[in-house]
């Protein structure tokens, strides 16, 4: 429940943030939340703290999802959006399956939840560093709206 409430509120926040800042900035914010959560997780000991962590997880996942879809939609030409989004979904599914397998493998080897969280944090930091090298596409992609498309709300 905490995760789903976070998801709902994360979607609303991402819509407002994404309209002002674009998809890339929204994804960078979500990566920051993920890194903060990875830092905090090993220290959580109460049920309330875990509920808050699940809320933040849901919030961050949906902020990232909206930012991701926004960035992809603004990056690609209108006529190719279904293809781009399908490729993105395909790659994300493979990444999620791989992450689950790798996390399970690391836990099996180490028996350590902090080791899994550290690995997750390392991947989040790597993702953030890569994302920061990609320019925001909003200004370029929507300098002149394509036919039949409205300029984004800013």
PDB file of C-alpha atoms in Angstrom:
ATOM      1  CA  UNK A   1       0.000   0.000   0.000  1.00  0.00           C
ATOM      2  CA  UNK A   2       2.770   2.461   0.875  1.00  0.00           C
ATOM      3  CA  UNK A   3       4.460   1.768  -2.450  1.00  0.00           C
ATOM      4  CA  UNK A   4       1.234   2.292  -4.415  1.00  0.00           C
ATOM      5  CA  UNK A   5       0.493   5.579  -2.621  1.00  0.00           C
ATOM      6  CA  UNK A   6       4.046   6.646  -3.428  1.00  0.00           C
ATOM      7  CA  UNK A   7       3.461   5.633  -7.054  1.00  0.00           C
ATOM      8  CA  UNK A   8       0.321   7.734  -7.302  1.00  0.00           C
ATOM      9  CA  UNK A   9       1.946  10.787  -5.773  1.00  0.00           C
ATOM     10  CA  UNK A  10       5.157  10.211  -7.742  1.00  0.00           C
ATOM     11  CA  UNK A  11       3.192  10.258 -10.989  1.00  0.00           C
ATOM     12  CA  UNK A  12       1.542  13.551 -10.083  1.00  0.00           C
ATOM     13  CA  UNK A  13       4.859  15.073  -9.024  1.00  0.00           C
ATOM     14  CA  UNK A  14       6.603  13.797 -12.164  1.00  0.00           C
ATOM     15  CA  UNK A  15       3.919  15.332 -14.374  1.00  0.00           C
ATOM     16  CA  UNK A  16       4.400  18.741 -12.778  1.00  0.00           C
ATOM     17  CA  UNK A  17       8.205  18.478 -12.626  1.00  0.00           C
ATOM     18  CA  UNK A  18       8.471  17.062 -16.139  1.00  0.00           C
ATOM     19  CA  UNK A  19       6.351  19.851 -17.611  1.00  0.00           C
ATOM     20  CA  UNK A  20       8.730  22.426 -16.178  1.00  0.00           C
ATOM     21  CA  UNK A  21      12.049  20.645 -16.518  1.00  0.00           C
ATOM     22  CA  UNK A  22      11.767  17.856 -19.079  1.00  0.00           C
ATOM     23  CA  UNK A  23      12.255  14.117 -18.867  1.00  0.00           C
ATOM     24  CA  UNK A  24      16.003  14.088 -18.281  1.00  0.00           C
ATOM     25  CA  UNK A  25      15.829  16.325 -15.209  1.00  0.00           C
ATOM     26  CA  UNK A  26      12.961  14.215 -13.881  1.00  0.00           C
ATOM     27  CA  UNK A  27      15.008  11.023 -14.297  1.00  0.00           C
ATOM     28  CA  UNK A  28      18.003  12.656 -12.584  1.00  0.00           C
ATOM     29  CA  UNK A  29      15.761  13.520  -9.614  1.00  0.00           C
ATOM     30  CA  UNK A  30      14.528   9.901  -9.488  1.00  0.00           C
ATOM     31  CA  UNK A  31      18.101   8.561  -9.573  1.00  0.00           C
ATOM     32  CA  UNK A  32      18.931  10.825  -6.632  1.00  0.00           C
ATOM     33  CA  UNK A  33      16.010   9.358  -4.684  1.00  0.00           C
ATOM     34  CA  UNK A  34      17.214   5.841  -5.501  1.00  0.00           C
ATOM     35  CA  UNK A  35      20.723   6.608  -4.287  1.00  0.00           C
ATOM     36  CA  UNK A  36      19.387   8.180  -1.085  1.00  0.00           C
ATOM     37  CA  UNK A  37      17.199   5.134  -0.492  1.00  0.00           C
ATOM     38  CA  UNK A  38      20.163   2.786  -1.016  1.00  0.00           C
ATOM     39  CA  UNK A  39      22.161   4.774   1.541  1.00  0.00           C
ATOM     40  CA  UNK A  40      19.310   4.695   4.084  1.00  0.00           C
ATOM     41  CA  UNK A  41      18.158   1.075   3.694  1.00  0.00           C
ATOM     42  CA  UNK A  42      20.867  -0.651   5.762  1.00  0.00           C
ATOM     43  CA  UNK A  43      19.995   1.578   8.728  1.00  0.00           C
ATOM     44  CA  UNK A  44      16.222   1.054   8.748  1.00  0.00           C
ATOM     45  CA  UNK A  45      15.046  -1.023  11.680  1.00  0.00           C
ATOM     46  CA  UNK A  46      11.415  -0.164  12.370  1.00  0.00           C
ATOM     47  CA  UNK A  47       8.242  -1.102  10.536  1.00  0.00           C
ATOM     48  CA  UNK A  48       7.423   2.594  10.082  1.00  0.00           C
ATOM     49  CA  UNK A  49      10.823   3.201   8.504  1.00  0.00           C
ATOM     50  CA  UNK A  50      10.239   0.354   6.054  1.00  0.00           C
ATOM     51  CA  UNK A  51       6.803   1.763   5.160  1.00  0.00           C
ATOM     52  CA  UNK A  52       8.457   5.103   4.419  1.00  0.00           C
ATOM     53  CA  UNK A  53      11.106   3.322   2.351  1.00  0.00           C
ATOM     54  CA  UNK A  54       8.415   1.545   0.318  1.00  0.00           C
ATOM     55  CA  UNK A  55       6.629   4.872  -0.185  1.00  0.00           C
ATOM     56  CA  UNK A  56       9.878   6.465  -1.438  1.00  0.00           C
ATOM     57  CA  UNK A  57      10.502   3.439  -3.659  1.00  0.00           C
ATOM     58  CA  UNK A  58       7.070   3.719  -5.291  1.00  0.00           C
ATOM     59  CA  UNK A  59       7.386   7.486  -5.588  1.00  0.00           C
ATOM     60  CA  UNK A  60      10.833   7.267  -7.174  1.00  0.00           C
ATOM     61  CA  UNK A  61       9.943   4.450  -9.557  1.00  0.00           C
ATOM     62  CA  UNK A  62       7.011   6.347 -11.010  1.00  0.00           C
ATOM     63  CA  UNK A  63       8.906   9.643 -11.157  1.00  0.00           C
ATOM     64  CA  UNK A  64      11.540   7.749 -13.132  1.00  0.00           C
ATOM     65  CA  UNK A  65       8.943   6.044 -15.334  1.00  0.00           C
ATOM     66  CA  UNK A  66       7.238   9.317 -16.275  1.00  0.00           C
ATOM     67  CA  UNK A  67      10.607  11.000 -16.867  1.00  0.00           C
ATOM     68  CA  UNK A  68      11.761   8.064 -18.949  1.00  0.00           C
ATOM     69  CA  UNK A  69       8.663   8.060 -21.147  1.00  0.00           C
ATOM     70  CA  UNK A  70       8.746  11.844 -21.487  1.00  0.00           C
ATOM     71  CA  UNK A  71      12.412  11.860 -22.453  1.00  0.00           C
ATOM     72  CA  UNK A  72      11.916   9.079 -24.996  1.00  0.00           C
ATOM     73  CA  UNK A  73       8.838  10.715 -26.512  1.00  0.00           C
ATOM     74  CA  UNK A  74      10.671  14.027 -26.881  1.00  0.00           C
ATOM     75  CA  UNK A  75      13.803  12.365 -28.237  1.00  0.00           C
ATOM     76  CA  UNK A  76      12.271  10.422 -31.095  1.00  0.00           C
ATOM     77  CA  UNK A  77      10.278  11.490 -34.148  1.00  0.00           C
ATOM     78  CA  UNK A  78       6.498  11.169 -33.804  1.00  0.00           C
ATOM     79  CA  UNK A  79       6.195   8.465 -36.454  1.00  0.00           C
ATOM     80  CA  UNK A  80       8.783   6.267 -34.662  1.00  0.00           C
ATOM     81  CA  UNK A  81       7.542   6.661 -31.060  1.00  0.00           C
ATOM     82  CA  UNK A  82       5.884   3.231 -30.868  1.00  0.00           C
ATOM     83  CA  UNK A  83       9.122   1.588 -32.019  1.00  0.00           C
ATOM     84  CA  UNK A  84      11.288   3.595 -29.613  1.00  0.00           C
ATOM     85  CA  UNK A  85       8.966   2.941 -26.671  1.00  0.00           C
ATOM     86  CA  UNK A  86       8.755  -0.776 -27.519  1.00  0.00           C
ATOM     87  CA  UNK A  87      12.563  -1.030 -27.657  1.00  0.00           C
ATOM     88  CA  UNK A  88      12.822   0.852 -24.382  1.00  0.00           C
ATOM     89  CA  UNK A  89      10.308  -1.481 -22.698  1.00  0.00           C
ATOM     90  CA  UNK A  90      12.137  -4.525 -24.087  1.00  0.00           C
ATOM     91  CA  UNK A  91      15.520  -3.333 -22.796  1.00  0.00           C
ATOM     92  CA  UNK A  92      14.047  -2.398 -19.418  1.00  0.00           C
ATOM     93  CA  UNK A  93      12.479  -5.841 -19.017  1.00  0.00           C
ATOM     94  CA  UNK A  94      15.822  -7.496 -19.717  1.00  0.00           C
ATOM     95  CA  UNK A  95      17.531  -5.115 -17.266  1.00  0.00           C
ATOM     96  CA  UNK A  96      14.956  -5.849 -14.549  1.00  0.00           C
ATOM     97  CA  UNK A  97      15.274  -9.608 -15.011  1.00  0.00           C
ATOM     98  CA  UNK A  98      19.063  -9.329 -14.978  1.00  0.00           C
ATOM     99  CA  UNK A  99      18.998  -7.142 -11.855  1.00  0.00           C
ATOM    100  CA  UNK A 100      16.810  -9.640 -10.014  1.00  0.00           C
ATOM    101  CA  UNK A 101      19.079 -12.530 -10.996  1.00  0.00           C
ATOM    102  CA  UNK A 102      22.260 -10.620 -10.110  1.00  0.00           C
ATOM    103  CA  UNK A 103      20.823  -9.485  -6.770  1.00  0.00           C
ATOM    104  CA  UNK A 104      19.850 -13.052  -5.920  1.00  0.00           C
ATOM    105  CA  UNK A 105      23.293 -14.284  -6.917  1.00  0.00           C
ATOM    106  CA  UNK A 106      25.058 -11.636  -4.797  1.00  0.00           C
ATOM    107  CA  UNK A 107      22.835 -12.439  -1.812  1.00  0.00           C
ATOM    108  CA  UNK A 108      23.446 -16.177  -2.250  1.00  0.00           C
ATOM    109  CA  UNK A 109      27.220 -15.588  -2.343  1.00  0.00           C
ATOM    110  CA  UNK A 110      27.391 -13.110   0.528  1.00  0.00           C
ATOM    111  CA  UNK A 111      24.251 -13.660   2.607  1.00  0.00           C
ATOM    112  CA  UNK A 112      24.336  -9.890   2.974  1.00  0.00           C
ATOM    113  CA  UNK A 113      21.453  -7.554   2.259  1.00  0.00           C
ATOM    114  CA  UNK A 114      23.796  -4.508   2.510  1.00  0.00           C
ATOM    115  CA  UNK A 115      25.901  -6.037  -0.302  1.00  0.00           C
ATOM    116  CA  UNK A 116      22.814  -6.149  -2.534  1.00  0.00           C
ATOM    117  CA  UNK A 117      21.916  -2.563  -1.591  1.00  0.00           C
ATOM    118  CA  UNK A 118      25.488  -1.439  -2.302  1.00  0.00           C
ATOM    119  CA  UNK A 119      25.334  -3.067  -5.725  1.00  0.00           C
ATOM    120  CA  UNK A 120      21.997  -1.345  -6.406  1.00  0.00           C
ATOM    121  CA  UNK A 121      23.451   1.988  -5.334  1.00  0.00           C
ATOM    122  CA  UNK A 122      26.493   1.482  -7.570  1.00  0.00           C
ATOM    123  CA  UNK A 123      24.258   0.829 -10.573  1.00  0.00           C
ATOM    124  CA  UNK A 124      22.123   3.880  -9.705  1.00  0.00           C
ATOM    125  CA  UNK A 125      25.234   6.068  -9.521  1.00  0.00           C
ATOM    126  CA  UNK A 126      26.498   4.662 -12.830  1.00  0.00           C
ATOM    127  CA  UNK A 127      23.106   5.326 -14.414  1.00  0.00           C
ATOM    128  CA  UNK A 128      23.099   8.876 -13.050  1.00  0.00           C
ATOM    129  CA  UNK A 129      26.582   9.571 -14.407  1.00  0.00           C
ATOM    130  CA  UNK A 130      25.603   8.276 -17.845  1.00  0.00           C
ATOM    131  CA  UNK A 131      22.341  10.230 -17.797  1.00  0.00           C
ATOM    132  CA  UNK A 132      24.164  13.458 -16.940  1.00  0.00           C
ATOM    133  CA  UNK A 133      26.184  13.158 -20.171  1.00  0.00           C
ATOM    134  CA  UNK A 134      23.026  13.116 -22.310  1.00  0.00           C
ATOM    135  CA  UNK A 135      21.703  16.590 -23.169  1.00  0.00           C
ATOM    136  CA  UNK A 136      18.104  17.529 -22.404  1.00  0.00           C
ATOM    137  CA  UNK A 137      16.150  17.156 -25.626  1.00  0.00           C
ATOM    138  CA  UNK A 138      13.132  19.276 -24.740  1.00  0.00           C
ATOM    139  CA  UNK A 139      14.445  22.611 -26.034  1.00  0.00           C
ATOM    140  CA  UNK A 140      15.733  21.144 -29.299  1.00  0.00           C
ATOM    141  CA  UNK A 141      12.944  18.672 -29.943  1.00  0.00           C
ATOM    142  CA  UNK A 142      10.174  21.205 -29.402  1.00  0.00           C
ATOM    143  CA  UNK A 143      11.688  24.408 -30.725  1.00  0.00           C
ATOM    144  CA  UNK A 144       9.093  24.126 -33.477  1.00  0.00           C
ATOM    145  CA  UNK A 145       6.303  21.658 -32.715  1.00  0.00           C
ATOM    146  CA  UNK A 146       5.873  18.917 -35.310  1.00  0.00           C
ATOM    147  CA  UNK A 147       2.687  18.924 -37.352  1.00  0.00           C
ATOM    148  CA  UNK A 148      -0.320  17.994 -35.280  1.00  0.00           C
ATOM    149  CA  UNK A 149       1.588  18.317 -32.005  1.00  0.00           C
ATOM    150  CA  UNK A 150       1.310  20.993 -29.371  1.00  0.00           C
ATOM    151  CA  UNK A 151       4.375  22.456 -27.706  1.00  0.00           C
ATOM    152  CA  UNK A 152       4.915  21.093 -24.170  1.00  0.00           C
ATOM    153  CA  UNK A 153       3.502  23.012 -21.241  1.00  0.00           C
ATOM    154  CA  UNK A 154       6.299  24.888 -19.516  1.00  0.00           C
TER     155      UNK A 154
END
